[in-house]
CSV table of C-alpha atoms and ligand atoms in Angstrom, one decimal:
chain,number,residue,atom,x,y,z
M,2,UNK,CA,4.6,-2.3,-3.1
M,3,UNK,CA,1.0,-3.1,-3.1
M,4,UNK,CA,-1.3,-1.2,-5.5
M,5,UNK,CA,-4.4,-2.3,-3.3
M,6,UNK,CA,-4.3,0.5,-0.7
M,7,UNK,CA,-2.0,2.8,-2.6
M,8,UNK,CA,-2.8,6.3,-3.2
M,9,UNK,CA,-1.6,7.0,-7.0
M,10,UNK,CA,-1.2,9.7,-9.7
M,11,UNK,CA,-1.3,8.9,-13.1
M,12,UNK,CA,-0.6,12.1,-16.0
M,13,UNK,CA,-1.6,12.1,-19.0
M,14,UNK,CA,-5.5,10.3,-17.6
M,15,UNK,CA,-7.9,11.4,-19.8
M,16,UNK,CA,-6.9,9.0,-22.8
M,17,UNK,CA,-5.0,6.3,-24.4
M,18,UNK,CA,-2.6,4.2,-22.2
M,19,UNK,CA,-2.9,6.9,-19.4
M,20,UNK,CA,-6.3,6.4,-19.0
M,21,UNK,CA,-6.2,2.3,-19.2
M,22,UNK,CA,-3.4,3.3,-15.9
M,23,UNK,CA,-5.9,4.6,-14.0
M,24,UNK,CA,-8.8,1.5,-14.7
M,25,UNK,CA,-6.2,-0.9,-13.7
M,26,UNK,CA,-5.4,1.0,-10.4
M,27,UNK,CA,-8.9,1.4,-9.9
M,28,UNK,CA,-9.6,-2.8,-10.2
M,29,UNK,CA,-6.8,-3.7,-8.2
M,30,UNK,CA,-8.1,-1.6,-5.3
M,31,UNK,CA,-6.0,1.5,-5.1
M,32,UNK,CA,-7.5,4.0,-2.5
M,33,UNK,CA,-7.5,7.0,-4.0
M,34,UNK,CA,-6.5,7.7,-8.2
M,35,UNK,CA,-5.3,11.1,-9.3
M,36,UNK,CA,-6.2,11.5,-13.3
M,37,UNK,CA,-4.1,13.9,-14.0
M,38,UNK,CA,-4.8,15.7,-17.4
M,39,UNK,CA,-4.6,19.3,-19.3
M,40,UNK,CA,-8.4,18.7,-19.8
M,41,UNK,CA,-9.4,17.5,-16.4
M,42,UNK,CA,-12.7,17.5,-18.2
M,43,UNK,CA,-12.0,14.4,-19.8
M,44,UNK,CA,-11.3,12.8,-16.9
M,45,UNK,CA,-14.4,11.0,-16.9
M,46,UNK,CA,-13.7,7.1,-15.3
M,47,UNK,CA,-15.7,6.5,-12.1
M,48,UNK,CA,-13.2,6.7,-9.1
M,49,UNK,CA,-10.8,8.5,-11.0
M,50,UNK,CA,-10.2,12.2,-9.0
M,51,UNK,CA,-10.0,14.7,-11.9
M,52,UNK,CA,-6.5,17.0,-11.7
M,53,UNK,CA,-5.7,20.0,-13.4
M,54,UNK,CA,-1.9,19.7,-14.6
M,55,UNK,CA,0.4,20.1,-17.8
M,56,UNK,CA,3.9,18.6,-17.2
M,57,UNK,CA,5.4,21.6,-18.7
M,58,UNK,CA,4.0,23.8,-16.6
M,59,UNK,CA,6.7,23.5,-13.5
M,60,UNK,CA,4.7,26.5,-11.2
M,61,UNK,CA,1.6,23.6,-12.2
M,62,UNK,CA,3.7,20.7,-11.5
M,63,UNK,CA,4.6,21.9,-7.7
M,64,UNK,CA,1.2,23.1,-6.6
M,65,UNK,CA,-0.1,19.6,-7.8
M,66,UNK,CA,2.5,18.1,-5.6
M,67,UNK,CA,1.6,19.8,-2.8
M,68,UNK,CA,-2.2,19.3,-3.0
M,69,UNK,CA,-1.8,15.5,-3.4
M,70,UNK,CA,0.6,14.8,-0.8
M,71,UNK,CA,-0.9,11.5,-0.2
M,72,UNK,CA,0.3,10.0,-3.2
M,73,UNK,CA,2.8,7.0,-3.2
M,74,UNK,CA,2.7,5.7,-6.7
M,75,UNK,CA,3.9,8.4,-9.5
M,76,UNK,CA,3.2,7.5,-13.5
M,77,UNK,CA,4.6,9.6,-15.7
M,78,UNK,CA,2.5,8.4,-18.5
M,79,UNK,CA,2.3,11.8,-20.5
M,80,UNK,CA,4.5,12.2,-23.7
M,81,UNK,CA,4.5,13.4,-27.6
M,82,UNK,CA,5.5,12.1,-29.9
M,83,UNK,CA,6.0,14.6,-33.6
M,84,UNK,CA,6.9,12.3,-36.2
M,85,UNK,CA,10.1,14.1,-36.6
M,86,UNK,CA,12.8,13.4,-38.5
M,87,UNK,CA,16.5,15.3,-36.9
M,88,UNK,CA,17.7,17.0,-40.7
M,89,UNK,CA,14.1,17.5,-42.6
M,90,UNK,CA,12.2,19.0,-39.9
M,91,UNK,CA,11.3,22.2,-40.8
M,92,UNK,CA,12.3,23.8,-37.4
M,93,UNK,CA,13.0,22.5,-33.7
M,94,UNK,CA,9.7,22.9,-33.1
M,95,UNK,CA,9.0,19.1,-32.3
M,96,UNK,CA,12.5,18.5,-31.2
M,97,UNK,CA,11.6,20.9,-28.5
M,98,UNK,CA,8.4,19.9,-27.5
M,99,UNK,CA,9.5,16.3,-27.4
M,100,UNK,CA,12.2,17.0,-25.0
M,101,UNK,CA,10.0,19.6,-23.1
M,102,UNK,CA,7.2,16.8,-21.9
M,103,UNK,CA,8.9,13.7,-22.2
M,104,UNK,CA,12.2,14.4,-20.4
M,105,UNK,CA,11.9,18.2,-18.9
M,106,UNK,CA,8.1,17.3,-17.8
M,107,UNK,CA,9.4,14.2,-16.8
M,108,UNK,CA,11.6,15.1,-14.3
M,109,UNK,CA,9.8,18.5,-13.1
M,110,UNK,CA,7.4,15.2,-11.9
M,111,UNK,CA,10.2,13.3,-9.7
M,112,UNK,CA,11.7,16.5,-8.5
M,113,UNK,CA,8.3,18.1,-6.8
M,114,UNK,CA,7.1,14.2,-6.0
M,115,UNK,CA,10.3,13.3,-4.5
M,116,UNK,CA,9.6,14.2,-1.1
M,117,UNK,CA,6.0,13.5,-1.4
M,118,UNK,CA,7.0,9.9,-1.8
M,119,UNK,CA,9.2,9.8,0.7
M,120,UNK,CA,6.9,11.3,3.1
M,121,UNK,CA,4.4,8.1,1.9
M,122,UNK,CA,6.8,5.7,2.6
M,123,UNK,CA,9.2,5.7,-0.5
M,124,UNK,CA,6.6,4.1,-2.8
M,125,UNK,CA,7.1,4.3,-6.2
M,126,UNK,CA,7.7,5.7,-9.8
M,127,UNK,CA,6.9,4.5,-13.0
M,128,UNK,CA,8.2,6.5,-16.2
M,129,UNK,CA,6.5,5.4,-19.3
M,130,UNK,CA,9.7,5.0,-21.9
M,131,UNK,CA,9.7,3.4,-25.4
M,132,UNK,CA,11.5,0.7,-27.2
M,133,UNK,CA,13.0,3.9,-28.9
M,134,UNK,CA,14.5,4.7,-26.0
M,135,UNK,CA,17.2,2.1,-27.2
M,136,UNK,CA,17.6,3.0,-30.6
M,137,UNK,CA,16.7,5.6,-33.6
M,138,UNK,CA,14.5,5.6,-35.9
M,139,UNK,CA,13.7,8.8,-38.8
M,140,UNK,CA,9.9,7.7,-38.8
M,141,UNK,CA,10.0,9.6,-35.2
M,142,UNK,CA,13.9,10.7,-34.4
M,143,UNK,CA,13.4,13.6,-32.0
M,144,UNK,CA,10.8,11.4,-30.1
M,145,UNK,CA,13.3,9.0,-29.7
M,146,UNK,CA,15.8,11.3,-28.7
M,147,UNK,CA,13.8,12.9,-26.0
M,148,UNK,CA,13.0,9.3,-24.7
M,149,UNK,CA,16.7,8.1,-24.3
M,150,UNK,CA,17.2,11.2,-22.2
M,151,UNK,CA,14.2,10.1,-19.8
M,152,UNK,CA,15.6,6.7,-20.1
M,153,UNK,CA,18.8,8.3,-18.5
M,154,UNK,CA,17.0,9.9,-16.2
M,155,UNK,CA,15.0,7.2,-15.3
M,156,UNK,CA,18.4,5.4,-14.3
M,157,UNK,CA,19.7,8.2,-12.3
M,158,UNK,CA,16.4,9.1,-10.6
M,159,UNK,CA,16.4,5.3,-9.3
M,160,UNK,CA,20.3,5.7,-8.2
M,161,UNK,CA,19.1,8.8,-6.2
M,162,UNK,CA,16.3,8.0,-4.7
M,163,UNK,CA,17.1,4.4,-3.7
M,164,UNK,CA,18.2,6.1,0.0
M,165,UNK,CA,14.6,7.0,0.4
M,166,UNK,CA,12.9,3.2,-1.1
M,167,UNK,CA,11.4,4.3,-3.4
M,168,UNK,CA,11.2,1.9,-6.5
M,169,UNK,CA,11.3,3.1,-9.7
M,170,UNK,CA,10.3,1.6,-12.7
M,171,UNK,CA,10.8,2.0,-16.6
M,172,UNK,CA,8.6,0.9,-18.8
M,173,UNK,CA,9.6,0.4,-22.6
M,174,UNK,CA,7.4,-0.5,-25.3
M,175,UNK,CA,7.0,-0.9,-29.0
M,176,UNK,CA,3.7,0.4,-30.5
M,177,UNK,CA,0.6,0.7,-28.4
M,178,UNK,CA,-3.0,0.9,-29.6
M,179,UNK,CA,-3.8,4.5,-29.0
M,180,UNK,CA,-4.3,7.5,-30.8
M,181,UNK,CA,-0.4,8.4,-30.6
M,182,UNK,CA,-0.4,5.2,-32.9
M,183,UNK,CA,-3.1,5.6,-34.5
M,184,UNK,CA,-1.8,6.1,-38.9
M,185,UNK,CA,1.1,3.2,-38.0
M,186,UNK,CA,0.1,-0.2,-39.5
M,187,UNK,CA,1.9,-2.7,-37.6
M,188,UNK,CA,1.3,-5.1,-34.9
M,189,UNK,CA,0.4,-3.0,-31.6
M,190,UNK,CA,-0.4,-4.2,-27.8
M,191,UNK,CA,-2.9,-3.1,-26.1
M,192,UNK,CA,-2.7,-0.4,-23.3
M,193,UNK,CA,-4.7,-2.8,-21.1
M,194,UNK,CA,-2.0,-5.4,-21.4
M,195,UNK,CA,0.7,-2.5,-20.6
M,196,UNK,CA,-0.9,-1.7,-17.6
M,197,UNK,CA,-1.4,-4.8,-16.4
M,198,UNK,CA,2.4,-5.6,-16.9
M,199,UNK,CA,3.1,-2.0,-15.5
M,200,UNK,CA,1.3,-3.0,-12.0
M,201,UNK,CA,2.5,-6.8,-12.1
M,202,UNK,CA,6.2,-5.6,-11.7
M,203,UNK,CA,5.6,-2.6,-9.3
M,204,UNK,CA,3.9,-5.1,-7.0
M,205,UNK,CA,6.8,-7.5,-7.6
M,206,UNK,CA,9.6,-4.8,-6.9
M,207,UNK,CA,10.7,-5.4,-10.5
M,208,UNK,CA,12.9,-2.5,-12.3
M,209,UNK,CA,12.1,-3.0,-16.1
M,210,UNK,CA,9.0,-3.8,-18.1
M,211,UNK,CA,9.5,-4.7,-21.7
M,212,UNK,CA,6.2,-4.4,-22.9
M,213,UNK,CA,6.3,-7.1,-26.3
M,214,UNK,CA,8.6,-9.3,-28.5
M,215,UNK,CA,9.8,-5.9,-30.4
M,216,UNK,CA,11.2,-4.3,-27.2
M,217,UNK,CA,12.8,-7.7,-25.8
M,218,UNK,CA,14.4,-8.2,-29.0
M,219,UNK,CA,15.8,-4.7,-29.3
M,220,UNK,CA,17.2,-4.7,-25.9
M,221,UNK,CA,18.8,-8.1,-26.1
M,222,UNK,CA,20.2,-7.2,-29.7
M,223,UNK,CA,21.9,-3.5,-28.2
M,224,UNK,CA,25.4,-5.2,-27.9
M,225,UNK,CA,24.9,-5.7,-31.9
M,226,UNK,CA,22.8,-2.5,-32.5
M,227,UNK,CA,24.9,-1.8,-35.8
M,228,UNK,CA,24.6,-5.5,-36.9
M,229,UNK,CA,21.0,-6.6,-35.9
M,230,UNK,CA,18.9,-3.2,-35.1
M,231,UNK,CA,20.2,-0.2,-37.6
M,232,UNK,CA,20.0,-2.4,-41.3
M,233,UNK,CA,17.0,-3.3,-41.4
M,234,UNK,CA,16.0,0.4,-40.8
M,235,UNK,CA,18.2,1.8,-43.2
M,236,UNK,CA,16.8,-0.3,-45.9
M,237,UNK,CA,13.3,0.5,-45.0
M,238,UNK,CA,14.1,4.6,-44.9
M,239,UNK,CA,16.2,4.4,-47.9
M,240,UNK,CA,13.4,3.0,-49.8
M,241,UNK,CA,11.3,5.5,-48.6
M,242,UNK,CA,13.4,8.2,-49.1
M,243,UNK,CA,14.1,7.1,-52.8
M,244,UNK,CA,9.8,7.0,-53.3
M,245,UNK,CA,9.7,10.3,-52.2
M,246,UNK,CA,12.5,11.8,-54.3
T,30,NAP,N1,1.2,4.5,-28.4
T,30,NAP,C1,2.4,4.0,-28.5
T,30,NAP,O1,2.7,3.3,-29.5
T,30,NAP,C2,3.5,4.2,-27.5
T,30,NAP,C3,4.6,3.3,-27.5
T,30,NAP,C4,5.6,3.5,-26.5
T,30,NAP,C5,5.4,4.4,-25.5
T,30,NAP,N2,4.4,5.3,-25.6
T,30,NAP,C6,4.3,6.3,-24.5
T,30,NAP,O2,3.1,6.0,-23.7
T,30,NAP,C7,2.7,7.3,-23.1
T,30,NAP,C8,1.2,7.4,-23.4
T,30,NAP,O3,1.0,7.6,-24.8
T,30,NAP,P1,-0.4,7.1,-25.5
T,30,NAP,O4,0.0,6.0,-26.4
T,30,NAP,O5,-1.5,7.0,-24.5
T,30,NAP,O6,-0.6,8.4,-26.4
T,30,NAP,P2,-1.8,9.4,-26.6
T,30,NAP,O7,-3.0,8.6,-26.9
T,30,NAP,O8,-1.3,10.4,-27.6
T,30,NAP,O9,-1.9,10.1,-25.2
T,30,NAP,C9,-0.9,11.0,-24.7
T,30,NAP,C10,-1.4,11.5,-23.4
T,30,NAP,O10,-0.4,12.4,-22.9
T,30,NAP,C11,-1.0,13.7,-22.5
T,30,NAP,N3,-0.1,14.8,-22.6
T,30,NAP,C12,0.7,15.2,-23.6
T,30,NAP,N4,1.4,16.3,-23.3
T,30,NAP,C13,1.1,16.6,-22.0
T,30,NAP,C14,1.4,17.6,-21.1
T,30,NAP,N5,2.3,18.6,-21.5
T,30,NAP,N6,0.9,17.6,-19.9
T,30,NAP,C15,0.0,16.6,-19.5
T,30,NAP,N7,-0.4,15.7,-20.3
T,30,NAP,C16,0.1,15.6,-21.6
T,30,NAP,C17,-2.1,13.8,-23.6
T,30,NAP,O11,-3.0,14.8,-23.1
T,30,NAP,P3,-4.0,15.6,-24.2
T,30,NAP,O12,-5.2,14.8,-24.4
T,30,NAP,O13,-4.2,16.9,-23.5
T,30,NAP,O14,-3.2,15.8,-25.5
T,30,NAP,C18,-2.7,12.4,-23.5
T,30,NAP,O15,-3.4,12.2,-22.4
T,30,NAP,C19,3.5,8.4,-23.8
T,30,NAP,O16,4.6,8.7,-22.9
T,30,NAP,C20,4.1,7.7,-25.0
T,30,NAP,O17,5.3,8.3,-25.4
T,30,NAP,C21,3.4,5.2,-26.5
């Protein structure tokens, strides 16, 4: 589809990656840009149409739906991420809030936009994944977790709504240089370069988006995840379990 013209809603607006969504829309000439945020406040970017919303909030979710029923490009760009590890955590506290936004939120989004999109023509989704949607990792477990369910659903949501032509897109990166990022010390992209990558392939029809080497790697090593991807983990947690104990 092309973004020029295109009528799009972007979550999670008012900062980080979300926000450097709705500047790219704006340049490449999209008619009308929904920054949706739980501070609509901060949804300061000229162009950008301030929207009340929390992903969580399903009652939320549908009334937004309903007011922008123009909308023909959906990106679920708002997610958590708790630093959790699965057997140390304190509680399921960040387990739950994980899985809450990133996959629950995530799909309360495609269920109430569904038929929006397919009113507008089919359109398209994009569902902002992670490189951790392939694999685990204790520095953020739960995270990971919750984003190999929306991977999942990301798969299935295509499957279902291909009837309808809508494309849907999933977008899978390593770290990005926002505030969710901010205490890692490790080579990051920037959002800009996400997004622009994010646009590229919905205008090109294209399914997947691996965001930097990291991700490609990962993905192309999956067949050999026990071989290439877990050791090298392993070594670095066990070292940094053994400094802590
Ligand atoms: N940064 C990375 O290294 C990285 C790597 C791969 C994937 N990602 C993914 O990229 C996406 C954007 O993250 P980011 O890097 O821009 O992180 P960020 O700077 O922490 O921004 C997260 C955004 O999501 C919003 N959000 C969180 N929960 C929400 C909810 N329930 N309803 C509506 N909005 C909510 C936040 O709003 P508030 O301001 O209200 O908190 C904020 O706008 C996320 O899905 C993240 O998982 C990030």
């Amino acid at each position: 589809m092309k973004i020029a013209g295109s009528v799009a809603l972007v979550t999670g607006a008012n900062r980080g990656l979300g926000r450097a969504y709705t500047r790219e829309l704006i340049s490449r000439g999209a008619a009308k840009v929904y920054g949706a945020a739980r501070q609509p406040g901060q949804v300061i970017d000229p162009g950008v149409i301030p929207t009340a919303l929390d992903i969580t909030d399903a009652k939320r979710v549908g009334e937004v739906a309903a007011v922008c029923a123009d909308v023909s490009l959906l990106v679920n760009n708002a997610g958590v991420m708790k630093a959790s590890t699965f057997i140390d955590a304190p509680s399921l506290a960040a387990a739950r809030a994980e899985m809450e936004t990133n996959y629950f939120g995530t799909l309360s989004m495609c269920r109430s936009f569904a038929p929006v999109l397919a009113a507008n023509g089919g359109g398209a989704v994009v569902n902002m994944l992670s490189v951790t949607s392939f694999y685990t990792n204790p520095f953020n477990a739960s995270y990971g977790a919750s984003k190999a369910a929306a991977w999942s659903l990301t798969n299935g949501v295509r499957l279902e709504l291909h009837h309808q032509g809508t494309l849907v897109v999933a977008v899978h990166a390593g770290f990005i240089d926002t505030d969710m990022a901010a205490l890692v010390d490790a080579p990051k992209v920037s959002p800009e370069s996400v997004a622009t990558m994010v646009f590229d392939a919905v205008e090109a029809g294209q399914v997947e988006v691996l965001a930097d080497e990291r991700t490609r790697t990962v993905k192309a090593s999956l067949s050999h995840d026990h071989e290439l991807i877990y050791p090298p983990i392993q070594e670095f947690w066990d070292a940094a379990v053994q400094g802590i104990h």
